[in-house]
XYZ file of C-alpha atoms in Angstrom:
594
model
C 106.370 62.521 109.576
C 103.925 61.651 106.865
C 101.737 63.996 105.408
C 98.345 64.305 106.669
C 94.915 64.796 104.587
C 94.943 68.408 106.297
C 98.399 68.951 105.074
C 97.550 67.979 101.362
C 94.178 70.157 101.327
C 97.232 73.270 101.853
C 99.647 71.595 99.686
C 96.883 71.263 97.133
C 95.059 74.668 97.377
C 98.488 76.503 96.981
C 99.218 74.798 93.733
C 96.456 76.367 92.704
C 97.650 79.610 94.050
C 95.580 80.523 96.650
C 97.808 82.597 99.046
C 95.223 83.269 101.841
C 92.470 81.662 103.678
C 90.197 83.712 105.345
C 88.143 81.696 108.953
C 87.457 81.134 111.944
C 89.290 78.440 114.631
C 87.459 74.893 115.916
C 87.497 71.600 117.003
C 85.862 70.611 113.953
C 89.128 71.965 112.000
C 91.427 71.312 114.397
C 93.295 69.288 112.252
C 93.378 71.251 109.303
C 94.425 74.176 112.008
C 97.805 72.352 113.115
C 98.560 71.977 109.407
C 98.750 75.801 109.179
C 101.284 76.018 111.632
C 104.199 74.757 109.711
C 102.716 75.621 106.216
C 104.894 78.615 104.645
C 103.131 78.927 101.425
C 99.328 79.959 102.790
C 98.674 83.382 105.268
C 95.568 82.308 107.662
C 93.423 85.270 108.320
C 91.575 85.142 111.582
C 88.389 86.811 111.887
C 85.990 87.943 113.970
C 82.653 85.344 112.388
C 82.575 83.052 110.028
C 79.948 85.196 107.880
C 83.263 87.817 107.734
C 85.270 84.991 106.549
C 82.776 84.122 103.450
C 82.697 88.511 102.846
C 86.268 89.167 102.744
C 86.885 85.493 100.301
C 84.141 87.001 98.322
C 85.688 90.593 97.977
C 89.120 88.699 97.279
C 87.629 87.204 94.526
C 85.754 90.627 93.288
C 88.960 92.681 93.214
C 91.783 90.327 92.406
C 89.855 87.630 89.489
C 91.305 85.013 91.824
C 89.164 82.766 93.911
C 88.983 83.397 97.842
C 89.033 80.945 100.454
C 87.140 80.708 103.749
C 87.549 78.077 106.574
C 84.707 77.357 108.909
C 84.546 74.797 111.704
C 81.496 72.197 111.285
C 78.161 73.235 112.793
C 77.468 76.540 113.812
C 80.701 77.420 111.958
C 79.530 76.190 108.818
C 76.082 77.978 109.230
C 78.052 81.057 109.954
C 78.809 81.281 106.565
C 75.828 81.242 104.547
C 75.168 84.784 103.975
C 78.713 85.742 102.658
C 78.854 82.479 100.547
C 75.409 83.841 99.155
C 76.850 87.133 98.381
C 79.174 85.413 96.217
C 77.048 82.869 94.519
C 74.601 85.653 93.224
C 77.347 88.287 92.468
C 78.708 84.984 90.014
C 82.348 85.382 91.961
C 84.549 81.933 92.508
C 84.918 81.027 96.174
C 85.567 77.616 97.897
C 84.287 77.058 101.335
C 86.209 74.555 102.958
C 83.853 72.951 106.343
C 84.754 70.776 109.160
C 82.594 68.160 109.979
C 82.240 65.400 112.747
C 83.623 62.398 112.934
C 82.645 59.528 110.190
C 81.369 57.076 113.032
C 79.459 59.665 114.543
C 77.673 60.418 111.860
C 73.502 60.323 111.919
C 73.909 59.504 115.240
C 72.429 62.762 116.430
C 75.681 63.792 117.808
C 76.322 67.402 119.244
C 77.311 69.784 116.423
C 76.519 67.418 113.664
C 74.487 68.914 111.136
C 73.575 67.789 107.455
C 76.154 69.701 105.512
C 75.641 68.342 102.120
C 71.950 69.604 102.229
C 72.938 72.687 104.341
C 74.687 73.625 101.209
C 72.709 71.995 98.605
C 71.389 75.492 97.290
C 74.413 78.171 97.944
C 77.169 75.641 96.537
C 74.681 73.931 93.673
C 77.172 73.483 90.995
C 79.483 71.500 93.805
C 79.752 70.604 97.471
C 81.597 66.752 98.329
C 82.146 65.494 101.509
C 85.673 63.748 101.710
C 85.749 60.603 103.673
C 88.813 58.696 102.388
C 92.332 60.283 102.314
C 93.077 59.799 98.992
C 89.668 61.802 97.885
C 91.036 65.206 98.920
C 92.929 65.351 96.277
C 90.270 65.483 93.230
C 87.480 66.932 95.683
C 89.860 70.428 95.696
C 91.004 70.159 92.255
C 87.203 70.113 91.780
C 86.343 72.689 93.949
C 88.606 75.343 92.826
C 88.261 74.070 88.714
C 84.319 74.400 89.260
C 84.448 77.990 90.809
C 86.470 79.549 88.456
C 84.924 77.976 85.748
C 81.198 78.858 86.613
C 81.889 81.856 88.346
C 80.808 80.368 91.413
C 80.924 78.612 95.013
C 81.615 74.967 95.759
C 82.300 73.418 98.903
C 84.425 70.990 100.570
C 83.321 69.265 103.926
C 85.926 67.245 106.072
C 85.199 65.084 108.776
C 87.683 65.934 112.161
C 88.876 62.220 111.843
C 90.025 62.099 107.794
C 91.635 65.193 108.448
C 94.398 63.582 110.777
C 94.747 60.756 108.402
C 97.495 60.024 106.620
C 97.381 61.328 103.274
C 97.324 58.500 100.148
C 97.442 59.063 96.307
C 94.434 57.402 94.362
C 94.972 53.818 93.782
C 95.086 52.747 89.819
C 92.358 50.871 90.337
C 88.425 50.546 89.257
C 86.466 53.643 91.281
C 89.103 56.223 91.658
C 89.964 59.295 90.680
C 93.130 61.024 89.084
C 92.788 64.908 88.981
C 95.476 67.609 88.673
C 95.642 71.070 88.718
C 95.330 73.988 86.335
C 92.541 76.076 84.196
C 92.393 77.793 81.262
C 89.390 80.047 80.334
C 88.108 79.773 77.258
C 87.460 82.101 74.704
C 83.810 82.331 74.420
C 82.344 84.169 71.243
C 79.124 84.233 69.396
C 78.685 83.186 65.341
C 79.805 85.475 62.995
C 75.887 85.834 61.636
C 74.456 86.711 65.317
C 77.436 89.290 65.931
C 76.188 90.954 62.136
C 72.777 90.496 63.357
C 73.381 92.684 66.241
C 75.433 95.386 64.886
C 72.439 95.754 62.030
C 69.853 96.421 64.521
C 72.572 98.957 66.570
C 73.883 100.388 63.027
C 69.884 100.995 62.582
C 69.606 103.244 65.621
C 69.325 106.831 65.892
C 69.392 106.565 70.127
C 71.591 104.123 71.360
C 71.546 104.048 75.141
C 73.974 101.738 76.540
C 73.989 99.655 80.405
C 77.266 97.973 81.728
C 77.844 96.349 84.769
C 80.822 93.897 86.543
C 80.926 91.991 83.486
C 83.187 94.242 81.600
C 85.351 95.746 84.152
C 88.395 94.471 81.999
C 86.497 96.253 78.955
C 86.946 100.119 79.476
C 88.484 100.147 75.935
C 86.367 98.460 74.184
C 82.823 100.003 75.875
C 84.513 103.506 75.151
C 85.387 102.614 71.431
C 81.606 101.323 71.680
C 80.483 104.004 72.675
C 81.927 106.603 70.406
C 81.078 104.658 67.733
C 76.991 104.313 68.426
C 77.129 107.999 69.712
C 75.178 106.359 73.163
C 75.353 107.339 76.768
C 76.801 104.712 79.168
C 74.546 104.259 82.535
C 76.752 101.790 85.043
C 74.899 99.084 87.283
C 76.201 99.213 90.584
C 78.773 96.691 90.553
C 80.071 98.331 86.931
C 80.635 101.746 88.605
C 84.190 101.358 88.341
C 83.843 100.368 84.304
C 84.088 103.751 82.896
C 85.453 107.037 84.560
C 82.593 109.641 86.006
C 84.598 112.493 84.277
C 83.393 110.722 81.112
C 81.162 113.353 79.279
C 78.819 110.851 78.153
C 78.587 108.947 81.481
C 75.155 108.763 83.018
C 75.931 107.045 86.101
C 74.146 104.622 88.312
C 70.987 103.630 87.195
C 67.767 102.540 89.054
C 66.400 103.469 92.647
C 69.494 104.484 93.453
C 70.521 106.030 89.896
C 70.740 109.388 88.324
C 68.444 111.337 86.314
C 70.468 111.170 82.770
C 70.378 107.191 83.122
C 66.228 107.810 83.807
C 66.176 110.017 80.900
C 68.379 108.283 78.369
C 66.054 104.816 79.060
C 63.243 106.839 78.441
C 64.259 108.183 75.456
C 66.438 105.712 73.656
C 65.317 103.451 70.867
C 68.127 101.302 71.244
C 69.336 99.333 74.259
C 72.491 97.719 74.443
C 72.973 95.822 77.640
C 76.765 94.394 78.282
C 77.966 92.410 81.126
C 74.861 93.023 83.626
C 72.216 91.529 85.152
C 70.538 94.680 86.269
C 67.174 93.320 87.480
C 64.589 96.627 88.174
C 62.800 96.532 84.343
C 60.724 99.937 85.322
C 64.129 101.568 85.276
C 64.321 99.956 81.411
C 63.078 101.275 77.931
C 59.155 100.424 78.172
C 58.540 97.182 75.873
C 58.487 97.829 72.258
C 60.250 101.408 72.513
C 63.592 99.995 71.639
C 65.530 97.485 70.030
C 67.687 95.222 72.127
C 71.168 93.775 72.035
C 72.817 91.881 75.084
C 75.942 90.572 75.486
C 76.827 88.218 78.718
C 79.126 85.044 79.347
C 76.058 83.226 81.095
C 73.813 82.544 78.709
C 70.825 81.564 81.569
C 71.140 85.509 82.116
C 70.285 86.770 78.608
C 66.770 87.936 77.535
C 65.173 88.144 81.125
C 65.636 92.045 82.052
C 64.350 93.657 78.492
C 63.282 91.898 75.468
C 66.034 91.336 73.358
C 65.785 91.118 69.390
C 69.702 89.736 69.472
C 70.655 87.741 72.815
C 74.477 87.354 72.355
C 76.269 84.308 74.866
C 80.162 85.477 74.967
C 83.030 87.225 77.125
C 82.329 90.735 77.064
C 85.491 92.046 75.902
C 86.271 89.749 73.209
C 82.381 89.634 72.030
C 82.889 93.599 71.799
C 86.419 93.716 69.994
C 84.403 91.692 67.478
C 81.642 94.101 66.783
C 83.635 96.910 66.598
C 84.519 96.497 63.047
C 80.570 95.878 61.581
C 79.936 99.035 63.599
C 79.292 102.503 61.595
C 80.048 105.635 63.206
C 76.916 107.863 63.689
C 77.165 111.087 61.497
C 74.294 112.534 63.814
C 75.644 113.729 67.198
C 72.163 115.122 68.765
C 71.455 112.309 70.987
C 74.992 111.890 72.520
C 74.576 115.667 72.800
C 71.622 116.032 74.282
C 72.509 113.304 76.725
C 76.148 115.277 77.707
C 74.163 118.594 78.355
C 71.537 116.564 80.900
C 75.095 114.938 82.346
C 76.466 118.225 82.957
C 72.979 119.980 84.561
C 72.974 116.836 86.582
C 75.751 117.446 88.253
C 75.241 120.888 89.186
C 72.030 119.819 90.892
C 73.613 116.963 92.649
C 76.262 119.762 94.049
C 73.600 121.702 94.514
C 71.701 118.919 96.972
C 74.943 118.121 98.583
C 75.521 121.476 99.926
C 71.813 122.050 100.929
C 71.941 122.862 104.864
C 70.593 119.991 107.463
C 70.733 119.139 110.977
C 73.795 118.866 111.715
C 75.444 117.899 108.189
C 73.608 116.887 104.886
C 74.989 113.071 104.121
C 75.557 113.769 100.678
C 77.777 116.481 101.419
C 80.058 113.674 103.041
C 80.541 111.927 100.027
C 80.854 115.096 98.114
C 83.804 116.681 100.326
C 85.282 113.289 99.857
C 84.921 112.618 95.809
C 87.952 114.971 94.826
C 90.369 113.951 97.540
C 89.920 110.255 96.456
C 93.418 109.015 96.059
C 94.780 107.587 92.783
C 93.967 103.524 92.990
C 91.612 103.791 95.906
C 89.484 100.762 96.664
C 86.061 101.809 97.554
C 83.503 99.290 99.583
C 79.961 100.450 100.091
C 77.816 98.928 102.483
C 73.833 98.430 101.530
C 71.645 101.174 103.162
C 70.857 104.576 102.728
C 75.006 105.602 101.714
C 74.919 103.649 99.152
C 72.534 106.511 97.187
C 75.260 108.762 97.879
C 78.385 106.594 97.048
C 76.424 105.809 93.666
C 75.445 109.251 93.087
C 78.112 111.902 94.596
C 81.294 110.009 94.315
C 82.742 110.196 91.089
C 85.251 107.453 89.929
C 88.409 107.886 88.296
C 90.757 105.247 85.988
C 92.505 102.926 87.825
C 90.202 102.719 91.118
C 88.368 99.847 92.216
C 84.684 99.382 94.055
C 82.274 96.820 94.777
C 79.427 96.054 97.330
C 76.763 93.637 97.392
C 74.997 93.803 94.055
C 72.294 90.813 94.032
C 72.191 90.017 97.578
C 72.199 93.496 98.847
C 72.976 92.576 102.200
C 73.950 94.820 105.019
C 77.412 94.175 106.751
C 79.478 93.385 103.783
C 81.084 97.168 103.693
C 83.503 96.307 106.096
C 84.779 93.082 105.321
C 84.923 93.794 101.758
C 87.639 97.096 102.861
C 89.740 94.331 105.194
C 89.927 91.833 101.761
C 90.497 94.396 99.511
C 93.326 95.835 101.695
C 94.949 92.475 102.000
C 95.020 91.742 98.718
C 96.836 95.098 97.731
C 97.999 96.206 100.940
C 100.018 98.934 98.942
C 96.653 101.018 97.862
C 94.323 102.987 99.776
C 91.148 101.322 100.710
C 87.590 103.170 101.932
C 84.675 101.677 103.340
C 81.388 103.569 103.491
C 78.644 102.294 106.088
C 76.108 102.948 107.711
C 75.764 102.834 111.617
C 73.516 99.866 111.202
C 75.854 97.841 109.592
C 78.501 98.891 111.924
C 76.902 98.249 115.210
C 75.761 94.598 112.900
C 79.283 93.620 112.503
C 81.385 96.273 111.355
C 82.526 97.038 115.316
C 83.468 93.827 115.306
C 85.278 93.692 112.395
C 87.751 96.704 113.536
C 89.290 94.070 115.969
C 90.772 91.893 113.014
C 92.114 95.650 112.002
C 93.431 96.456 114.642
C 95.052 93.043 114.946
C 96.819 93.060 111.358
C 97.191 96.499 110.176
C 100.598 97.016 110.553
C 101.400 94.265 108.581
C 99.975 96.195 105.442
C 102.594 98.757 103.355
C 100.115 101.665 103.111
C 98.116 102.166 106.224
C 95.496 104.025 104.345
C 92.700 102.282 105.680
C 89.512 104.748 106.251
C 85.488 103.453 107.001
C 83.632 106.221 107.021
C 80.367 105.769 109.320
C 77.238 107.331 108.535
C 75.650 107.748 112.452
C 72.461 108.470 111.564
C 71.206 107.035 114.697
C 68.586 105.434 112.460
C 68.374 102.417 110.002
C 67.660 104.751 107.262
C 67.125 103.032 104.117
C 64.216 100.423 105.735
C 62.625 103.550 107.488
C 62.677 105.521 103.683
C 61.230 102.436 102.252
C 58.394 102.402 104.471
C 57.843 105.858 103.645
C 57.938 106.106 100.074
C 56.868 102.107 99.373
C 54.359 101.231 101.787
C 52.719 104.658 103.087
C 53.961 104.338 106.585
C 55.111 106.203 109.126
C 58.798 105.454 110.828
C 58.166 103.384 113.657
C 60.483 104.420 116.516
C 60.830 101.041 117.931
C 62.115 99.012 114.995
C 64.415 101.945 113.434
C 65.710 104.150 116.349
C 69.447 102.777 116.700
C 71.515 103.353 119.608
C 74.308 106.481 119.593
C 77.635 104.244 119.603
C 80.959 106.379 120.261
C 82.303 104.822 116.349
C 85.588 107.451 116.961
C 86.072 106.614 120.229
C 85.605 103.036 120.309
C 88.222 103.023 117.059
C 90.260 105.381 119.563
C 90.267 102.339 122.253
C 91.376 99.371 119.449
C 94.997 101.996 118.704
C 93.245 103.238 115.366
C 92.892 106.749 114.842
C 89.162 108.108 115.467
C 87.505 111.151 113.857
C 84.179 112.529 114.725
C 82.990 115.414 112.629
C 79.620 117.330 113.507
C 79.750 120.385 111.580
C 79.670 120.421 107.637
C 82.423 123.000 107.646
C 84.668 120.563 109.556
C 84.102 117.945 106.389
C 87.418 119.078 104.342
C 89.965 119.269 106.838
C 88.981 115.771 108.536
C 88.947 114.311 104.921
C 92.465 115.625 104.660
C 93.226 114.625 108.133
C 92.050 111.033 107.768
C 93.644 110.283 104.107
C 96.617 111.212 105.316
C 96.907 108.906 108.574
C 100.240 106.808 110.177
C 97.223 104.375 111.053
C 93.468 103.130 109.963
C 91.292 106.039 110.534
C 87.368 105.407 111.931
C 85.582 108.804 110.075
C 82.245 108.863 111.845
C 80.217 111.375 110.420
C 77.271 112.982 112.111
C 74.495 112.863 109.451
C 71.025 114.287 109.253
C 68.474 111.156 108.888
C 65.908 113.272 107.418
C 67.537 113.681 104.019
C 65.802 111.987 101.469
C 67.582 109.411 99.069
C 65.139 110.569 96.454
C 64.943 108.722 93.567
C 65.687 109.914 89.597
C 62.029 109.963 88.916
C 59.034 110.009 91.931
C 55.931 107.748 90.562
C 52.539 109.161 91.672
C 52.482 105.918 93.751
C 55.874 107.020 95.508
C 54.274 110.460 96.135
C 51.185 109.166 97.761
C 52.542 106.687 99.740
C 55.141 109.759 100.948
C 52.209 111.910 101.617
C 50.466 109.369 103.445
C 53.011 108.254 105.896
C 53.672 112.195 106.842
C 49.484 112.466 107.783
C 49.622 108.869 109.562
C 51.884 111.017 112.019
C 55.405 110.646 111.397
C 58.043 111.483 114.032
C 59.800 113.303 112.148
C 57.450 114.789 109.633
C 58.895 118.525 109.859
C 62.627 117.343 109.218
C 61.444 115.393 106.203
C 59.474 117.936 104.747
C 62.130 120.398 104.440
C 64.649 118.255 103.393
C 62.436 116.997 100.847
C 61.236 120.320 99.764
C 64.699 121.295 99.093
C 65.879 118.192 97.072
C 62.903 119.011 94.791
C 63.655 122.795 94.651
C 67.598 121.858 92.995
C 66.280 119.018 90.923
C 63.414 121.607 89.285
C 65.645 124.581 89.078
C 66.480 125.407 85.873
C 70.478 124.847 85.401
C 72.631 127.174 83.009
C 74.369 124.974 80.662
């Protein structure tokens, strides 16, 4: 039999070396669908929505450098997949969406399920979305696709009408109006001139308080930050998608930074004179030195993102790692240790207060503590995906990363319901490692439940069945109903953030997984143990106090009124918050022996 257009979009995507295609099944794929079932080289991943699809392509790309693959049916398949192709496009990862579409003749004839795909994703897929409508396109529209996300760091899109997929394929006539493509990429090695890379090691050689910010841009940079580092005599705060950059056990690592950072980062921006900002895009500017304290150098391989956090004196366009190798040697060592000293001894008193927090009593178990219990047993090359909502203080605060793990969640987009997906990509693209997810029972009851199904459906096939999502049950969707607090002055309002009590252990229970429902904080080590050591995926569903506050590093007057306001407007839960806020103040005032 001929090859179809179907069978060449495979053929084609795994001579690129994509290995897995995440999606859902329909008639607007249906021939790209029967091209799966004899293809040998390509593992179809069948999820629960399209949205999942986008998340777990995304989180392929995050953790492997690769670019992931998602497959939606046309319609309400392809809208499906907006908010996890979104995810990607702002956290700058490579993923092609490939989108069924109607038939040609059918086509702005107001036909059911036909929707205008090109401008559908106009926005999401701006550096690249074709529509193929002759066989012999499909070759050059994926050579495209996958060439354009890896080069811009992006996502691109490929819509196929039901009919050209059945076709028979056809190379590109030589002719006038075609197109000859092939396959392969090779990164370039981006650096900046010699003069601007002595430009900005003058103004850091200059410094007496170098504080330095990384984020995802140099995860494949530990070396060369640490050497950095050492050299400048800084602190290193980590955005939240760089929190796997540098070890926690580093003495001069501040942590996250932000709403959801620590107080070291707070006080090392406050302090510094010198900002050097590497591989981020970290966009909350109060969290920054105040303009005109410091002197700034930034280093990023998109040079649209330079210059727009902090004012920069030397704006440096270039790969992280290689633009850092090549400062190294115009850097001077700093004779004067008192900063980095200073900063190591707030590091150190920091954690004892965030111990300190964690083990503070609540009703039934303080969150924090979860996260606390768990940061020791973390196995070697664990894969840790956090969900967005009120965990994701904790994971960025209490858990403390080691060399070698992995982590990610979503950074730009922030949206909830990636935690999950992220765990199942993750785990299929190193099925030999241990892989956590940490959500909240928002998130879960939005998709995560959902998502346990496509567990349960593959897990065996994976070598380590170390697959663990802890669930914060709250019974509350905590983050929005702090926000309103703290930001706006208002009370929680029962009827938009009461959440219903789902059975998380026991539904897992019902899919063949292994459930485990803890109450008690004294309960927390054992069911760590208990769970990380599991035949099977393990559903840890974790009985949490919603009345502890996710306070931030530093509380504005603003923040404070606002608090204070929303707990005389008549809160609910006014007493609960009170005392759990009373006691997070009490450990971050008291004074800590060194």
């Amino acid at each position: 039999m001929s090859a179809t257009v179907a069978d060449y979009l495979l053929y084609r995507l795994s001579q690129w070396g994509v290995r897995r295609i995440y999606g859902y099944p329909g008639d607007g794929i249906n021939g790209i669908l029967g091209a799966l079932e004899g293809n040998t080289e390509l593992q179809f991943v069948q999820v629960r929505h399209e949205e999942m699809a986008a998340f777990m392509a995304c989180a392929h790309a995050k953790f492997t450098g690769e670019v992931g693959v998602c497959l939606a049916t046309s319609g309400p398949g392809a809208v499906h997949l907006l908010n996890g192709l979104y995810d990607a496009k702002l956290d700058h990862q490579p993923v092609v969406a490939i989108v069924g579409q109607q038939a040609r003749a059918a086509l702005g004839g107001h036909y059911q399920q036909e929707v205008d795909l090109m401008t559908l994703f106009k926005d999401v897929a701006s550096e690249y979305v074709t529509m193929v409508t002759k066989p012999s396109a499909i070759r050059h529209a994926v050579d495209r696709a996958v060439r354009i996300a890896r080069s811009e760091r992006t996502v691109t899109c490929v819509i196929i009408p039901n009919d050209v997929q059945e076709l028979e394929y056809q190379k590109p006539e030589r002719a006038h109006g075609t197109i000859h493509s092939s396959v392969g990429y090779s990164a370039p090695r981006i650096l900046p001139k010699d003069e601007d890379l002595r430009r900005a090691a003058d103004v850091l050689n200059a410094g007496k308080k170098v504080a330095m910010l990384v984020g995802a841009g140099v995860l494949n940079a530990a070396d060369e930050v640490m050497e950095v580092a050492e050299l400048l005599g800084a602190g290193v705060a980590k955005a939240l998608l760089g929190k796997a950059v540098l070890p926690d056990d580093l003495p001069y690592v501040t942590g996250s930074i932000g709403l959801l950072g620590t107080k070291p980062s707070w006080d090392m921006m406050m302090d510094c004179d010198t900002l050097l900002m590497v591989g981020t895009s970290f966009p909350y500017s109060e969290f920054l030195p105040k303009e005109g304290q410091a002197r700034g150098v930034q280093i990023d391989l998109d040079g649209r993102m330079l210059a727009i956090r902090y004012p920069m004196e030397v704006a440096l366009q270039g790969d992280s790692k290689e633009t850092l190798r090549a400062l190294i040697p115009l850097l001077q060592r700093k004779q004067d240790r008192g900063w980095r000293e200073q900063i190591e001894k707030g590091i150190r008193q920091w954690w004892k207060t965030t111990e300190a927090q964690a083990m503070n009593s609540a009703n039934p178990i303080n969150p924090q503590r979860v996260f606390w219990e768990l940061s020791p047993k973390l196995p070697e090359g664990a894969i840790l995906a956090a969900d967005s909502g009120s965990g994701t203080n904790w994971f960025a605060r209490d858990l403390k990363i080691r060399k070698g793990m992995m982590a990610s969640l979503s950074g730009n987009l922030a949206t909830m319901g990636c935690g999950v997906p992220y765990a199942i990509g993750a785990k299929f693209a190193f099925p030999h490692r241990p892989v956590i997810a940490m959500v909240g029972d928002g998130a879960m009851q939005m998709n995560g439940n959902g998502e346990l199904v496509t567990v349960a459906k593959y897990w065996k096939e994976w070598k380590d069945p170390r697959f663990i999502i802890l669930v914060l049950n709250n019974r509350d969707l905590n983050q929005v109903t702090w926000e309103q607090r703290v930001l706006a002055g208002d009370p929680k309002l029962p009827v938009t953030q009461d959440l219903p009590d789902f059975p998380y252990a026991k539904y897992a229970e019902s899919l063949g997984l292994k459930g485990i429902r803890v109450d008690k904080p004294e309960q927390l080590a054992r069911a760590w143990d208990e769970a990380l050591s599991a035949d099977r995926p393990v559903v840890f569903e974790a009985y949490v106090d919603p009345d502890v506050p996710p306070l931030p590093p530093h509380i504005t007057f603003e923040q404070a009124k606002h608090f204070a306001q929303s707990v005389l407007k008549g809160d609910p839960d006014a007493g609960g918050i009170l005392r759990q806020s009373i006691k997070g103040m009490v450990d971050k005032l008291a004074p800590k022996k060194d």
